[in-house]
Coordinates of C-alpha atoms and ligand atoms in Angstrom, one line a residue:
Chain A
M852 CA -47.1 49.7 -35.0
D853 CA -43.6 48.5 -35.7
A854 CA -40.5 49.5 -33.8
D855 CA -36.8 49.2 -34.6
I856 CA -34.9 47.8 -31.7
A857 CA -31.6 46.2 -30.9
L858 CA -30.8 43.6 -28.2
I859 CA -27.4 42.2 -27.2
V860 CA -28.2 38.5 -27.0
D861 CA -25.4 36.3 -25.4
G862 CA -22.8 38.9 -26.5
E863 CA -24.1 39.6 -29.9
R864 CA -25.8 42.8 -31.1
R865 CA -28.9 41.9 -32.9
A866 CA -31.1 44.5 -34.6
V867 CA -34.8 43.5 -35.3
T868 CA -38.1 45.1 -36.2
V869 CA -40.8 44.1 -34.0
D870 CA -44.5 44.8 -33.7
T871 CA -44.9 46.8 -30.4
R872 CA -47.1 43.9 -29.0
T873 CA -44.3 41.4 -29.2
T874 CA -43.0 40.1 -26.0
L875 CA -39.3 39.8 -25.3
L876 CA -39.8 35.9 -25.2
D877 CA -41.4 35.9 -28.7
A878 CA -38.7 38.2 -30.1
L879 CA -35.9 36.0 -28.7
R880 CA -37.4 32.8 -29.9
E881 CA -39.3 33.5 -32.9
R882 CA -37.4 36.4 -34.4
L883 CA -33.8 35.9 -33.2
G884 CA -33.7 32.1 -32.9
A885 CA -32.6 32.2 -29.3
T886 CA -34.7 29.3 -28.1
Q887 CA -33.0 28.8 -24.8
P888 CA -35.7 30.6 -22.8
K889 CA -38.9 28.5 -22.9
K890 CA -42.5 29.3 -23.1
G891 CA -44.1 27.4 -20.2
C892 CA -47.1 29.5 -19.1
D893 CA -46.7 32.8 -20.8
H894 CA -48.2 34.5 -17.7
G895 CA -45.4 34.9 -15.3
Q896 CA -46.3 31.8 -13.3
C897 CA -43.5 29.2 -14.1
G898 CA -40.2 30.9 -14.6
S899 CA -39.2 28.9 -17.7
C900 CA -38.7 32.1 -19.8
T901 CA -36.0 33.4 -17.3
V902 CA -32.9 35.1 -18.7
L903 CA -30.4 37.5 -17.1
L904 CA -31.3 40.9 -18.3
D905 CA -28.8 43.7 -17.6
G906 CA -27.2 41.3 -15.2
R907 CA -30.3 40.3 -13.3
R908 CA -32.7 37.4 -13.5
H909 CA -35.8 38.6 -15.4
L910 CA -38.9 37.0 -17.0
T911 CA -39.3 37.5 -20.7
C912 CA -43.0 36.6 -21.1
L913 CA -44.5 39.6 -19.2
A914 CA -42.1 42.1 -20.9
L915 CA -42.6 43.9 -24.3
A916 CA -39.6 43.7 -26.5
V917 CA -39.9 47.3 -27.4
A918 CA -39.6 48.4 -23.7
H919 CA -36.2 46.6 -23.5
D920 CA -34.6 48.2 -26.6
G921 CA -30.8 48.1 -25.8
A922 CA -30.9 45.5 -23.2
E923 CA -28.2 43.0 -22.6
I924 CA -29.6 39.5 -22.4
V925 CA -27.7 36.4 -21.4
T926 CA -29.6 33.2 -21.9
A927 CA -28.6 29.8 -20.4
G928 CA -26.8 29.1 -23.6
G929 CA -24.6 32.2 -23.2
L930 CA -23.2 31.2 -19.8
G931 CA -20.9 28.6 -21.1
G932 CA -20.5 25.4 -23.1
P933 CA -19.9 25.1 -26.8
G934 CA -20.6 28.2 -28.8
G935 CA -23.2 28.1 -31.6
P936 CA -25.7 30.2 -33.4
G937 CA -27.2 32.6 -30.9
S938 CA -25.1 31.2 -28.2
L939 CA -21.9 32.9 -26.9
G940 CA -20.7 29.8 -25.1
S941 CA -17.2 30.1 -23.7
P942 CA -13.9 30.1 -25.6
D943 CA -12.9 26.7 -24.4
G944 CA -16.4 25.2 -24.4
A945 CA -16.2 24.9 -20.6
L946 CA -19.5 24.8 -18.7
H947 CA -20.5 27.5 -16.3
P948 CA -20.3 26.1 -12.6
V949 CA -24.1 26.2 -12.4
Q950 CA -24.5 24.3 -15.7
Q951 CA -22.0 21.7 -14.5
A952 CA -23.7 21.4 -11.2
F953 CA -27.0 20.7 -12.8
L954 CA -25.4 17.8 -14.8
D955 CA -23.6 16.5 -11.6
H956 CA -26.8 16.3 -9.7
D957 CA -29.4 15.4 -12.3
G958 CA -31.1 18.7 -11.8
F959 CA -33.6 18.0 -14.5
Q960 CA -35.6 15.3 -16.2
C961 CA -37.2 16.5 -19.5
G962 CA -35.0 19.7 -19.4
Y963 CA -37.8 22.0 -20.4
C964 CA -37.5 24.2 -17.2
T965 CA -33.8 23.9 -17.2
P966 CA -32.6 27.1 -19.0
G967 CA -34.8 29.1 -16.7
Q968 CA -33.6 27.3 -13.6
V969 CA -29.9 27.7 -14.6
C970 CA -30.4 31.5 -15.2
S971 CA -32.4 31.9 -12.1
A972 CA -29.7 30.0 -10.1
V973 CA -27.0 32.3 -11.4
G974 CA -29.1 35.3 -10.3
V975 CA -29.7 33.7 -6.8
L976 CA -26.0 33.3 -6.2
D977 CA -25.3 36.8 -7.3
E978 CA -28.1 38.1 -4.9
L979 CA -26.7 36.1 -2.0
R980 CA -23.2 37.5 -2.7
A981 CA -24.6 41.0 -2.6
G982 CA -26.1 40.2 0.7
H983 CA -29.8 40.6 -0.4
P984 CA -32.3 39.1 2.1
S985 CA -35.0 36.7 1.3
L986 CA -38.4 36.0 3.0
V987 CA -36.8 33.3 5.2
T988 CA -33.9 35.4 6.2
E989 CA -34.4 35.7 10.0
D990 CA -32.3 38.8 10.5
L991 CA -33.3 41.1 7.7
A992 CA -30.4 43.6 8.8
A993 CA -27.7 40.9 8.6
E994 CA -25.5 41.6 5.4
D995 CA -24.4 38.0 4.8
P996 CA -27.4 35.6 4.4
T997 CA -26.3 32.1 4.2
G998 CA -27.0 29.8 1.3
S999 CA -29.0 27.4 3.5
D1000 CA -31.3 24.9 1.8
D1001 CA -34.3 26.9 3.0
E1002 CA -32.8 30.1 1.5
I1003 CA -32.2 28.2 -1.8
R1004 CA -35.8 26.8 -1.8
E1005 CA -37.4 30.2 -1.2
R1006 CA -35.2 32.1 -3.7
M1007 CA -35.8 29.5 -6.4
S1008 CA -39.5 29.3 -5.9
G1009 CA -40.2 31.3 -9.0
N1010 CA -39.0 28.4 -11.1
L1011 CA -41.5 25.5 -11.3
C1012 CA -40.4 22.0 -12.5
R1013 CA -43.2 19.9 -13.9
C1014 CA -40.9 16.8 -13.7
G1015 CA -40.3 17.5 -10.0
A1016 CA -36.6 17.4 -10.2
Y1017 CA -36.4 19.8 -7.2
A1018 CA -34.2 17.5 -5.0
G1019 CA -31.4 17.6 -7.7
I1020 CA -32.0 21.3 -8.5
L1021 CA -31.5 22.1 -4.7
A1022 CA -28.3 20.0 -4.7
A1023 CA -26.9 21.6 -7.9
V1024 CA -27.5 25.3 -6.5
R1025 CA -26.0 24.2 -3.2
Q1026 CA -22.9 22.9 -5.0
A1027 CA -22.4 25.9 -7.2
G1028 CA -22.9 28.2 -4.3
T1029 CA -20.2 26.3 -2.3
Q1030 CA -17.8 26.4 -5.1
E1031 CA -18.4 30.1 -5.4
A1032 CA -17.7 30.6 -1.7
R1033 CA -14.4 28.7 -2.1
A1034 CA -13.3 30.6 -5.2
Chain B
M78 CA -54.5 42.1 -28.8
K79 CA -55.3 45.4 -30.5
E80 CA -52.8 47.7 -32.3
L81 CA -50.6 49.4 -29.8
T82 CA -48.6 52.7 -29.9
Y83 CA -45.6 52.7 -27.6
H84 CA -44.1 55.8 -26.2
R85 CA -41.3 56.1 -23.8
A86 CA -41.8 59.1 -21.6
T87 CA -38.7 61.3 -20.9
D88 CA -40.2 63.2 -17.9
A89 CA -43.1 62.9 -15.5
A90 CA -44.9 66.0 -16.9
E91 CA -44.8 64.6 -20.4
A92 CA -46.1 61.3 -19.3
V93 CA -49.1 62.8 -17.6
A94 CA -49.9 65.1 -20.6
L95 CA -49.8 62.1 -23.0
V96 CA -52.0 59.9 -20.9
A97 CA -54.4 62.7 -19.8
A98 CA -55.0 63.7 -23.4
D99 CA -55.9 60.2 -24.6
S100 CA -58.7 58.1 -22.8
D101 CA -57.2 55.1 -24.6
A102 CA -53.7 55.4 -23.1
R103 CA -52.2 53.8 -20.0
F104 CA -49.0 54.1 -18.1
L105 CA -46.7 51.1 -18.4
G106 CA -44.5 50.3 -15.4
G107 CA -42.5 46.9 -15.2
G108 CA -45.5 45.4 -17.1
T109 CA -45.8 42.3 -15.0
N110 CA -49.6 43.0 -14.5
L111 CA -50.5 45.1 -17.4
V112 CA -48.7 43.0 -20.2
D113 CA -50.6 39.9 -18.6
H114 CA -53.8 41.9 -19.0
L115 CA -53.0 42.8 -22.6
K116 CA -52.7 39.1 -23.4
L117 CA -55.9 38.1 -21.5
G118 CA -57.8 41.0 -23.2
V119 CA -58.6 42.4 -19.7
A120 CA -56.9 45.7 -20.7
R121 CA -57.2 47.0 -24.3
P122 CA -55.3 50.3 -24.4
G123 CA -54.3 51.8 -27.8
T124 CA -51.3 53.5 -26.4
L125 CA -48.7 52.7 -23.7
V126 CA -46.7 55.4 -22.1
D127 CA -43.7 53.7 -20.6
V128 CA -42.9 55.3 -17.2
S129 CA -40.5 52.5 -16.0
R130 CA -37.3 54.4 -17.0
L131 CA -38.2 57.8 -15.8
P132 CA -35.7 59.3 -13.3
L133 CA -38.0 58.2 -10.4
D134 CA -35.7 55.3 -9.2
A135 CA -34.1 56.8 -6.1
V136 CA -34.8 55.9 -2.5
E137 CA -34.0 59.1 -0.4
E138 CA -33.9 59.5 3.3
L139 CA -36.0 62.4 4.7
P140 CA -35.0 64.7 7.6
D141 CA -37.7 63.1 9.9
G142 CA -36.1 59.7 9.5
G143 CA -38.6 58.7 6.8
L144 CA -38.1 57.6 3.2
R145 CA -39.1 58.9 -0.2
I146 CA -39.4 56.0 -2.6
G147 CA -39.4 56.8 -6.3
A148 CA -42.4 55.2 -8.2
A149 CA -39.9 53.3 -10.6
V150 CA -37.8 51.8 -7.8
R151 CA -38.0 48.0 -8.4
N152 CA -39.5 45.8 -5.7
S153 CA -36.1 43.9 -5.3
D154 CA -34.1 47.1 -4.8
L155 CA -36.6 48.5 -2.2
A156 CA -36.6 45.1 -0.4
A157 CA -32.7 45.1 -0.3
H158 CA -32.2 48.8 0.7
P159 CA -30.4 48.9 4.2
V160 CA -32.7 51.6 5.6
V161 CA -35.9 49.7 4.7
R162 CA -34.5 46.4 6.2
R163 CA -33.5 48.1 9.5
G164 CA -36.2 50.9 9.8
F165 CA -39.2 49.6 7.9
P166 CA -38.9 45.7 8.1
A167 CA -42.7 45.2 7.4
V168 CA -42.1 46.9 4.0
A169 CA -39.1 44.6 3.2
R170 CA -40.9 41.5 4.3
A171 CA -44.1 42.3 2.4
L172 CA -42.1 42.9 -0.8
L173 CA -40.1 39.6 -0.2
A174 CA -43.3 37.7 0.4
G175 CA -44.6 38.8 -3.0
A176 CA -44.3 37.2 -6.4
S177 CA -40.8 35.8 -7.3
G178 CA -37.2 37.0 -7.5
Q179 CA -37.6 37.6 -11.3
I180 CA -40.8 39.4 -11.0
R181 CA -39.5 41.6 -8.2
H182 CA -36.6 42.8 -10.4
Q183 CA -39.2 44.0 -13.0
A184 CA -42.0 45.2 -10.9
T185 CA -42.1 48.9 -9.8
T186 CA -43.3 50.5 -6.6
A187 CA -46.3 52.4 -8.3
G188 CA -47.1 49.3 -10.5
N189 CA -47.3 47.1 -7.4
L190 CA -49.7 49.4 -5.7
L191 CA -51.9 49.8 -8.7
Q192 CA -52.0 46.1 -9.8
R193 CA -55.5 44.8 -10.2
T194 CA -57.4 42.1 -8.4
R195 CA -56.6 38.4 -9.0
C196 CA -60.3 37.5 -8.8
V197 CA -60.5 34.7 -11.5
Y198 CA -63.5 36.0 -13.2
F199 CA -61.9 39.5 -13.5
Q200 CA -59.2 37.7 -15.6
D201 CA -61.5 35.6 -17.7
V202 CA -63.1 37.8 -20.4
T203 CA -65.8 35.0 -21.0
T204 CA -67.5 35.6 -17.6
P205 CA -69.5 38.5 -16.3
C206 CA -67.6 41.0 -14.1
N207 CA -68.7 44.4 -12.9
K208 CA -65.0 45.5 -12.4
R209 CA -64.0 44.6 -15.9
E210 CA -67.4 45.4 -17.6
P211 CA -69.5 47.7 -15.4
G212 CA -73.1 46.3 -15.3
S213 CA -72.4 42.8 -16.4
G214 CA -72.8 41.2 -13.1
C215 CA -70.4 39.6 -10.6
S216 CA -69.6 36.0 -11.2
A217 CA -67.7 35.6 -7.9
L218 CA -71.0 36.0 -5.9
G219 CA -72.3 32.6 -6.8
G220 CA -69.0 31.0 -7.9
Y221 CA -65.6 30.2 -6.7
G222 CA -65.3 32.5 -3.7
R223 CA -62.4 31.4 -1.5
Y224 CA -60.4 34.6 -2.1
N225 CA -63.4 36.9 -1.8
A226 CA -63.6 39.8 0.6
V227 CA -65.0 39.6 4.2
L228 CA -65.0 43.3 4.9
G229 CA -66.4 46.4 3.1
A230 CA -67.6 44.4 0.1
S231 CA -70.7 45.4 -2.0
E232 CA -73.4 43.7 -4.0
A233 CA -71.5 44.8 -7.1
C234 CA -68.1 43.3 -6.2
V235 CA -66.4 41.1 -3.6
A236 CA -62.9 41.1 -4.9
T237 CA -59.8 41.6 -2.8
H238 CA -56.7 43.8 -3.5
P239 CA -53.6 41.5 -4.1
S240 CA -50.7 43.8 -3.2
D241 CA -48.6 42.8 -0.2
L242 CA -46.6 46.0 -0.3
A243 CA -49.8 48.1 -0.2
V244 CA -50.7 46.4 3.1
A245 CA -47.4 47.2 4.8
L246 CA -47.3 50.9 3.5
T247 CA -51.0 51.3 4.8
A248 CA -50.0 50.2 8.2
L249 CA -47.0 52.5 8.4
D250 CA -48.9 55.7 7.3
A251 CA -47.4 56.0 3.8
V252 CA -48.4 58.8 1.5
A253 CA -48.6 58.6 -2.4
V254 CA -47.3 61.5 -4.3
V255 CA -49.4 62.0 -7.4
L256 CA -48.8 64.2 -10.4
G257 CA -52.0 65.0 -12.3
P258 CA -52.8 67.5 -15.2
D259 CA -53.5 70.0 -12.5
G260 CA -50.5 69.6 -10.5
E261 CA -49.2 67.5 -7.5
R262 CA -51.2 66.2 -4.6
R263 CA -50.6 63.8 -1.7
I264 CA -52.8 60.9 -1.0
P265 CA -52.5 58.8 2.2
L266 CA -52.4 55.1 1.4
T267 CA -55.4 54.6 3.6
E268 CA -57.4 56.7 1.1
L269 CA -55.7 55.6 -2.1
H270 CA -57.6 52.4 -2.8
R271 CA -61.5 52.5 -2.7
L272 CA -64.1 50.2 -1.4
P273 CA -66.2 48.7 -4.5
G274 CA -69.6 50.3 -3.7
H275 CA -71.5 50.8 -6.9
H276 CA -68.3 51.4 -8.9
P277 CA -66.0 48.4 -8.7
E278 CA -64.4 49.4 -11.9
R279 CA -62.5 52.1 -10.0
D280 CA -59.8 50.5 -7.8
T281 CA -58.5 53.8 -6.5
V282 CA -59.3 57.5 -6.2
L283 CA -56.8 58.2 -8.9
D284 CA -58.2 59.9 -12.2
H285 CA -57.1 59.1 -15.7
G286 CA -53.8 60.7 -16.3
D287 CA -52.8 60.7 -12.6
L288 CA -49.1 59.5 -12.3
V289 CA -47.8 58.1 -9.0
T290 CA -44.3 59.7 -8.8
A291 CA -43.4 58.5 -5.2
V292 CA -44.3 57.1 -2.0
E293 CA -43.3 58.7 1.2
L294 CA -43.0 56.8 4.5
P295 CA -42.8 59.1 7.6
G296 CA -40.2 58.5 10.2
S297 CA -41.9 56.8 13.2
A298 CA -41.2 55.2 16.6
V299 CA -43.1 52.1 15.6
A300 CA -41.8 51.3 12.1
P301 CA -38.5 49.6 13.2
A302 CA -40.5 47.2 15.2
S303 CA -42.8 46.1 12.4
T304 CA -43.2 43.0 10.3
Y305 CA -45.5 41.3 7.8
A306 CA -47.0 37.9 8.0
K307 CA -48.8 36.1 5.1
A308 CA -50.9 33.0 5.1
R309 CA -51.3 31.2 1.8
D310 CA -51.8 27.9 0.1
R311 CA -48.1 27.3 -0.6
A312 CA -45.1 28.4 1.4
S313 CA -43.8 30.6 -1.4
Y314 CA -44.8 32.2 -4.8
A315 CA -48.6 32.5 -4.0
F316 CA -51.0 35.4 -3.3
A317 CA -52.3 35.8 0.2
L318 CA -55.3 34.2 1.7
V319 CA -54.9 36.8 4.5
S320 CA -52.0 38.8 5.6
V321 CA -51.1 41.2 8.5
A322 CA -48.8 44.1 8.6
A323 CA -48.1 45.1 12.2
A324 CA -45.9 47.5 14.2
V325 CA -45.9 47.8 18.0
D326 CA -44.2 50.1 20.4
L327 CA -44.2 48.5 23.9
D328 CA -43.7 49.8 27.5
G329 CA -42.8 46.6 29.2
D330 CA -45.9 44.6 28.1
V331 CA -48.3 47.6 27.8
V332 CA -48.9 48.7 24.2
R333 CA -47.8 52.3 23.9
D334 CA -48.6 52.5 20.2
V335 CA -49.6 50.0 17.5
R336 CA -50.3 49.9 13.7
L337 CA -52.2 47.1 12.0
A338 CA -53.3 46.6 8.5
W339 CA -54.8 43.5 6.8
G340 CA -54.5 42.0 3.2
G341 CA -56.7 39.6 1.6
V342 CA -59.9 40.6 3.4
A343 CA -61.2 43.7 1.4
H344 CA -61.2 45.6 -1.9
R345 CA -58.4 47.8 -0.4
P346 CA -55.6 47.2 2.2
W347 CA -57.6 47.3 5.5
R348 CA -56.3 49.5 8.1
A349 CA -57.6 47.9 11.4
Y350 CA -58.3 51.2 13.3
V351 CA -60.7 49.5 15.8
A352 CA -58.3 46.8 16.7
E353 CA -55.5 49.4 17.1
E354 CA -57.8 51.5 19.4
A355 CA -58.6 48.4 21.5
L356 CA -54.9 47.6 21.9
R357 CA -53.5 51.0 22.8
G358 CA -52.8 51.2 26.5
A359 CA -53.8 47.4 27.0
V360 CA -51.5 44.7 28.3
L361 CA -50.4 42.7 25.2
T362 CA -51.4 39.1 25.6
E363 CA -52.6 36.3 23.1
E364 CA -56.1 37.1 24.5
T365 CA -56.1 40.9 24.2
A366 CA -54.7 40.6 20.7
R367 CA -57.4 38.2 19.6
E368 CA -60.2 40.3 21.2
A369 CA -58.9 43.4 19.4
A370 CA -58.9 41.7 16.1
A371 CA -62.3 40.3 16.8
A372 CA -63.6 43.7 17.5
E373 CA -62.4 44.8 14.1
L374 CA -64.0 41.7 12.5
A375 CA -67.5 42.3 14.1
A376 CA -68.3 44.0 10.8
A377 CA -67.4 41.0 8.6
T378 CA -69.8 39.2 6.3
T379 CA -68.8 35.8 5.2
T380 CA -70.0 32.8 3.2
D381 CA -69.1 29.2 3.7
Q382 CA -66.2 29.7 1.3
T383 CA -64.8 32.8 3.2
A384 CA -65.7 32.0 6.9
Y385 CA -62.2 30.7 7.4
K386 CA -60.7 34.1 6.7
V387 CA -62.1 35.6 10.0
A388 CA -60.5 33.1 12.2
M389 CA -57.3 33.1 10.1
V390 CA -56.7 36.9 10.2
R391 CA -57.6 37.0 13.9
N392 CA -55.1 34.3 14.8
L393 CA -52.4 35.6 12.4
T394 CA -52.8 39.0 14.0
A395 CA -52.3 37.8 17.5
H396 CA -49.4 35.5 16.5
T397 CA -47.7 38.3 14.6
L398 CA -48.1 40.9 17.5
L399 CA -46.7 38.3 20.0
R400 CA -43.8 37.6 17.8
L401 CA -43.0 41.3 17.5
A402 CA -43.1 41.5 21.3
G403 CA -40.5 38.7 21.4
G404 CA -38.2 40.6 19.1
A405 CA -38.9 39.1 15.7
R406 CA -39.0 41.4 12.8
Ligands
FAD2388 C1 -47.1 34.9 -11.0 C2 -47.2 36.2 -10.3 C3 -47.3 36.1 -8.9 C4 -47.5 37.3 -8.2 N1 -47.5 37.3 -6.8 C5 -47.7 38.3 -6.1 C6 -47.8 38.4 -4.6 O1 -47.7 37.3 -4.1 N2 -48.0 39.6 -4.0 C7 -48.0 40.7 -4.7 O2 -48.2 41.8 -4.0 N3 -48.0 40.8 -6.0 C8 -47.9 39.6 -6.7 N4 -47.7 39.6 -8.1 C9 -48.1 40.9 -8.8 C10 -46.8 41.9 -9.0 O3 -46.3 42.2 -7.7 C11 -47.4 43.0 -9.9 O4 -47.6 42.6 -11.1 C12 -46.3 44.1 -9.9 O5 -46.0 44.5 -8.7 C13 -46.9 45.3 -10.9 O6 -45.8 46.2 -11.0 P1 -45.4 46.6 -12.5 O7 -44.4 47.7 -12.4 O8 -44.9 45.4 -13.3 O9 -46.7 47.2 -13.0 P2 -47.4 47.3 -14.4 O10 -48.0 45.8 -14.8 O11 -46.6 47.9 -15.4 O12 -48.6 48.2 -14.1 C14 -49.8 47.9 -13.3 C15 -50.7 49.0 -13.3 O13 -50.2 50.2 -12.7 C16 -50.3 51.2 -13.5 N5 -49.1 52.1 -13.4 C17 -47.8 51.7 -13.4 N6 -47.0 52.7 -13.0 C18 -47.8 53.7 -12.7 C19 -47.5 55.0 -12.1 N7 -46.2 55.4 -11.9 N8 -48.6 55.9 -11.9 C20 -49.8 55.4 -12.3 N9 -50.1 54.2 -12.7 C21 -49.1 53.4 -12.9 C22 -50.4 50.7 -15.0 O14 -51.1 51.5 -15.9 C23 -51.2 49.5 -14.6 O15 -52.6 49.7 -14.6 C24 -47.5 38.5 -8.8 C25 -47.5 38.6 -10.3 C26 -47.4 37.4 -11.0 C27 -47.4 37.4 -12.5
SF4_2389 S1 -65.8 40.0 -7.4 FE1 -65.4 41.9 -8.5 S2 -63.7 41.4 -9.8 FE2 -64.6 39.4 -9.2 S3 -66.2 38.9 -10.7 FE3 -67.2 40.0 -9.1 S4 -67.2 42.2 -9.9 FE4 -65.6 41.0 -11.0
FES2390 S1 -43.4 31.5 -19.6 FE1 -42.7 33.2 -18.5 S2 -43.0 32.7 -16.5 FE2 -44.0 31.0 -17.5
FES2391 S1 -37.0 19.0 -15.9 FE1 -38.9 18.8 -16.9 S2 -40.0 20.6 -16.2 FE2 -38.3 20.6 -15.0

């Protein structure tokens, strides 16, 4: 069965006809040319397909495109940097603080997991700002969990890096979080 | 994957009617388990009825201090809810111990409870599995068995239930509100999931077309002093080997009241009534806690691959109760 849906991808409304079995990941990559989200495991286990969906970090491999008709999706390419096809970028080409932090700290090696890591990190910082707890938050009732290294590690655990760039990723998220706290 | 008809339900009654009328239809929540099973060939529905956007997404406070949690409330929103964090910390911790931040934004309350076992053979259509294909045999009996059940298993199936949330809700006397073709009924969490017996293909007592619309947590004196502990192979983003949901109400060091449920040990979340009974009125010490857990575990059957679970769940239970007594949540 085919379905007509529309997705807002990095700021641009894109109409597309999909088979109802198509995942959001395949619709983005194969049908709309938005190749920032990567297919790692295709089973929810690695995080490389992470995007921001309606403002929150979300996997795209365990989601059917048809179930997300109308969703607003921001990929790592839509956060900042030079604009291009399927990528919103930012007007002056400036990088998002999280993207810049990944560069500053070598938060990658091959780069395959990076778009997912970057989107997830943006989500983590939002969740910290909103006061959401994690499993390692000692006082669940506290409204301002800190961005300690343990908190960052736990909150980023849904994104695997086969190159093992975790030390750089941790430093990058820490830097972006500190910048945000100052801003 | 076979051809799939997708239907987004507009209200609960419509969703129930659509699924009840079609043996080939299934409810779709966040899809984090079902879409995986579509890809693996474990589930082969012809129609999906999407219930993830039904107006069942509220967490409401009840007059008795309890909570009514809509079936479509996302796991992340429930874990971040201030009343859950303060009043039902075992529920918040169990949610936060499960899956990843991304998956918790997607997964729903009902979908979490009704997720299916992670038994590796269940997920591999090339191997015999009585749960997936009744009568085909159980590959886990003679195969990889580290995750297998130690309580309440049968010759037909030794799988465990994977949900962390279900264990916390079972400890805290939650009730599932279910809408079926014949109207609404309420099923205590302790009775929602089944033991495998001769019918491992049935995870729960729900019938085809039964829609979980909400979960209710009663107000209670013990729930604010509750927590959830999970033992696993990695510190994060892994299913439980064993887990413990515990709540305790102490008078000095005497146990006035206690709730205990275990995950990773059985085909359903295991409410440890025997251990609770042994602890009520007793002085809480490492020793009495371990003895109470051991009494519950007297019924355990193990293999050389699962023997570790008995010691692990006994020790984790004692550790968790003593931490609660020390003020941890
Ligand atoms: C990599 C990975 C790691 C994970 N780790 C953990 C973990 O550590 N702990 C843990 O507990 N879970 C874990 N999970 C599982 C995850 O929590 C579940 O997949 C999720 O909670 C299911 O919710 P959903 O809304 O996506 O359900 P869906 O996949 O949409 O549905 C699951 C089942 O419930 C049925 N259903 C859905 N809604 C209703 C309803 N309202 N009424 C009746 N039936 C309904 C569906 O038909 C289906 O059979 C993990 C998953 C992945 C992919
Ligand atoms: S333990 Fe149950 S789910 Fe696993 S192979 Fe045996 S029958 Fe299937
Ligand atoms: S590709 Fe989606 S989690 Fe691995
Ligand atoms: S940079 Fe290679 S997988 Fe992470």
